[in-house]
PDB file of C-alpha atoms and ligand atoms in Angstrom:
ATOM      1  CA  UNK A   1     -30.924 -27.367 -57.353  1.00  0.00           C
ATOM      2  CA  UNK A   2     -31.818 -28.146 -53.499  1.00  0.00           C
ATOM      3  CA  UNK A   3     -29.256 -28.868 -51.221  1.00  0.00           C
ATOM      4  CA  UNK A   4     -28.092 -32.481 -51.077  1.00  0.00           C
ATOM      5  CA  UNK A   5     -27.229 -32.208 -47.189  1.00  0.00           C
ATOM      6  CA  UNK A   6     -28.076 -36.017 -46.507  1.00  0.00           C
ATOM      7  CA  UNK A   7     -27.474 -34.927 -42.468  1.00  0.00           C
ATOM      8  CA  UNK A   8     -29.162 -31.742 -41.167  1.00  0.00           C
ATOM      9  CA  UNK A   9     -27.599 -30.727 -37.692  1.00  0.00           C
ATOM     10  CA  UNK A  10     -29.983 -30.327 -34.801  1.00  0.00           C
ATOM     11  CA  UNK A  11     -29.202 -29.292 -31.727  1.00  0.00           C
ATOM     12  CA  UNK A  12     -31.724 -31.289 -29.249  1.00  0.00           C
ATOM     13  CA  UNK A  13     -31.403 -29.034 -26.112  1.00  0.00           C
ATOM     14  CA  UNK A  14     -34.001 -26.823 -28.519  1.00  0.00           C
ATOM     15  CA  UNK A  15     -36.033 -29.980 -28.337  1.00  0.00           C
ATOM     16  CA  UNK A  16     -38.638 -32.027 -27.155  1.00  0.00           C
ATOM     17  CA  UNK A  17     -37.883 -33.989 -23.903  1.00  0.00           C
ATOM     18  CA  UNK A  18     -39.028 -37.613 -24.658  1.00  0.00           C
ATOM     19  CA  UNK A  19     -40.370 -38.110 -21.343  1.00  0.00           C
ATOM     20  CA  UNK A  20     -42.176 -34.732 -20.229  1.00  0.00           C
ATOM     21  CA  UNK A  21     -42.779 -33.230 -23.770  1.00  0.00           C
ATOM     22  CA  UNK A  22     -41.354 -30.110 -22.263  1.00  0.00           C
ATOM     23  CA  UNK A  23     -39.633 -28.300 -25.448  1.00  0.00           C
ATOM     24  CA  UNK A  24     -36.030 -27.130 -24.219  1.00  0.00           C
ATOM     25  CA  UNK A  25     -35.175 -28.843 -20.645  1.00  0.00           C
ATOM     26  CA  UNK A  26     -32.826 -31.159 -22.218  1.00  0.00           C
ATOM     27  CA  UNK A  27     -29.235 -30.734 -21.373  1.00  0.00           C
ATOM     28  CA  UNK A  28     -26.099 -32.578 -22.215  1.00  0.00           C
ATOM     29  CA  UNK A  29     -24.958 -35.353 -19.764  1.00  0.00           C
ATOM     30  CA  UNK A  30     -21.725 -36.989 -19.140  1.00  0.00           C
ATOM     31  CA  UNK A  31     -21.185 -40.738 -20.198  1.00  0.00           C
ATOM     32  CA  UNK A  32     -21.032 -42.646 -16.668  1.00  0.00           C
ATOM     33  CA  UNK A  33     -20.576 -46.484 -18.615  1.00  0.00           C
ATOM     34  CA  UNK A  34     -18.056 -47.982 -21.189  1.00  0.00           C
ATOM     35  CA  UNK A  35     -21.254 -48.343 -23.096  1.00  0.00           C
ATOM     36  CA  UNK A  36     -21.934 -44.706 -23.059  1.00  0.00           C
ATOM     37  CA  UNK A  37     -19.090 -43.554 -24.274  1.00  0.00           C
ATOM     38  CA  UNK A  38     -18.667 -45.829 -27.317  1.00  0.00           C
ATOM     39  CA  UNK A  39     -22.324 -45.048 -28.600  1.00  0.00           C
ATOM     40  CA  UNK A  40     -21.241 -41.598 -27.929  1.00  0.00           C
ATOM     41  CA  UNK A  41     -18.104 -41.526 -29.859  1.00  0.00           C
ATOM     42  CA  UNK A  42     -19.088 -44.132 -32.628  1.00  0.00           C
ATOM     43  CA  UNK A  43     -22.820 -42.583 -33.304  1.00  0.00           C
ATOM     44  CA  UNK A  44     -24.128 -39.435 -33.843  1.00  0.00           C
ATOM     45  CA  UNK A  45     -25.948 -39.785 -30.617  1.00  0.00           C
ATOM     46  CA  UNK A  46     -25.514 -37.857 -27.751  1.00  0.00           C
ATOM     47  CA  UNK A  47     -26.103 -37.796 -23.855  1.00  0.00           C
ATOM     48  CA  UNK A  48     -29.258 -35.968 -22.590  1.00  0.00           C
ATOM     49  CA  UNK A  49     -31.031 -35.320 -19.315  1.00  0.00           C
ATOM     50  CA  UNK A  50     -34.010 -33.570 -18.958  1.00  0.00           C
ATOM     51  CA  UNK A  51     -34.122 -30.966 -16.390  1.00  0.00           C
ATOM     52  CA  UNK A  52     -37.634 -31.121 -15.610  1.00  0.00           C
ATOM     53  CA  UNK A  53     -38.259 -34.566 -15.142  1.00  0.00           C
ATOM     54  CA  UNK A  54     -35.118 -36.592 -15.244  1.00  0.00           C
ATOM     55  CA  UNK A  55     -34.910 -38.342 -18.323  1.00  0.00           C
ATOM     56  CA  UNK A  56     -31.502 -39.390 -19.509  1.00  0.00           C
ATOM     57  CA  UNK A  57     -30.766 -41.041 -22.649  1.00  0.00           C
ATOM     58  CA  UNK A  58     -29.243 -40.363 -25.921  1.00  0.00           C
ATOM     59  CA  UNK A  59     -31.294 -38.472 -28.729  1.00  0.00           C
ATOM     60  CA  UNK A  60     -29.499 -37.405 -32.048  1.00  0.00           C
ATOM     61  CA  UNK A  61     -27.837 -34.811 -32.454  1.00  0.00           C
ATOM     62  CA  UNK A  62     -28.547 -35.302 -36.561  1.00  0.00           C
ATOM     63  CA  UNK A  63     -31.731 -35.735 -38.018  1.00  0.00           C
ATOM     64  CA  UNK A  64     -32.557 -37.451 -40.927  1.00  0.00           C
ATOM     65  CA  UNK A  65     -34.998 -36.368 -43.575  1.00  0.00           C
ATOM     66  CA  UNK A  66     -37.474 -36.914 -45.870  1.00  0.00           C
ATOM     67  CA  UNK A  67     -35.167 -34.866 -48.429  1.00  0.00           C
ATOM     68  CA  UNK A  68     -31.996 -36.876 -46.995  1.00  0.00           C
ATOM     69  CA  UNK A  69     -33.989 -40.037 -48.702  1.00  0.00           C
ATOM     70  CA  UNK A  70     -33.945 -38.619 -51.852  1.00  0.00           C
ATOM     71  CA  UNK A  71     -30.290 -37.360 -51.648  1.00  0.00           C
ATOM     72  CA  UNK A  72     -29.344 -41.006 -51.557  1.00  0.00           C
ATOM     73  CA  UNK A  73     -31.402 -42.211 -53.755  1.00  0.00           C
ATOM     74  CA  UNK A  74     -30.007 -39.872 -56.242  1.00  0.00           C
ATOM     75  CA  UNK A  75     -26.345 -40.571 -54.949  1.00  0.00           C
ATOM     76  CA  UNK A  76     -27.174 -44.423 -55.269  1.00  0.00           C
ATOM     77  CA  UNK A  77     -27.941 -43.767 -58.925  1.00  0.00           C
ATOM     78  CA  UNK A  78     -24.626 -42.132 -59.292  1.00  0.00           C
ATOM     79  CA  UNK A  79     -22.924 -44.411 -58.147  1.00  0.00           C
ATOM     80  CA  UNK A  80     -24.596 -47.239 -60.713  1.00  0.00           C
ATOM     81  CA  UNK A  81     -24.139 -45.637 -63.636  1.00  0.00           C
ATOM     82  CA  UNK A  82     -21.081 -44.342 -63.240  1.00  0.00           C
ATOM     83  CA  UNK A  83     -20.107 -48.489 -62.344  1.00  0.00           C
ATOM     84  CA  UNK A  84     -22.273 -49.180 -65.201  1.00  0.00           C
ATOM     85  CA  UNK A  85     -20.192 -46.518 -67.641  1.00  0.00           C
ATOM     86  CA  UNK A  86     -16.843 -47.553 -65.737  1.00  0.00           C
ATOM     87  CA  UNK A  87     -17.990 -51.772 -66.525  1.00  0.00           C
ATOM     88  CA  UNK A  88     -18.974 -50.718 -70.469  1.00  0.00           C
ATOM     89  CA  UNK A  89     -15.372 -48.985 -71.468  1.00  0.00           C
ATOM     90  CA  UNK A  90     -13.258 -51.923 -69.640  1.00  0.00           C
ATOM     91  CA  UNK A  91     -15.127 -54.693 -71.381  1.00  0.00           C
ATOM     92  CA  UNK A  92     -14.524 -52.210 -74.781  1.00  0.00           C
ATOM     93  CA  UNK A  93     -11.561 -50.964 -74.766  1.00  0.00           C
ATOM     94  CA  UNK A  94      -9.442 -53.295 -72.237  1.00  0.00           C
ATOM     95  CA  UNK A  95     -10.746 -56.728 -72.242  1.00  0.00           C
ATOM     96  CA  UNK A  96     -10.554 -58.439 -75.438  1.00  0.00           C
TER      97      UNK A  96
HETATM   98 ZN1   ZN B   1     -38.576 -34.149 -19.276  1.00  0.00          ZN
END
């Protein structure tokens, strides 16, 4: 059975800068607004700049899959029939 990782960690500083195309110039930059620093603590974004041509902005630090779509589709299913199961014994064995 494949891994059900719905998240795969990915480190953007090994990436592609947006702005240049220049594959690892990106570094981490500091939050300078409010605004920054919420996105950065609610969201699995991060701060970037790029060293080469000065793009700043946030890029993932997460990416998301094709295999992460089927993870949740398969959790999604889960979770229904196990409601569906859960729904069939109470109106069985409790409600009457
Ligand atoms: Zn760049």
């Amino acid at each position: 059975m494949k891994s059900l990782k719905i998240f795969v960690h990915r480190d953007p500083q090994f990436g592609k800068c947006p702005g240049c195309n220049e594959i690892g110039t990106l570094h981490r930059s500091r939050a300078r607004s409010m605004k920054e620093q919420i996105i950065k603590k609610l969201t699995f974004f991060s701060l970037f700049r790029c060293r080469t041509c000065g793009w700043r902005g946030f890029r993932s630090t997460f990416s998301f899959t094709q295999q992460s779509v089927k993870s949740i589709i398969l959790y999604l299913a889960m979770i229904l029939a196990t409601a569906l199961i859960i729904r069939l014994v109470l109106t069985k064995f409790i409600i009457r």
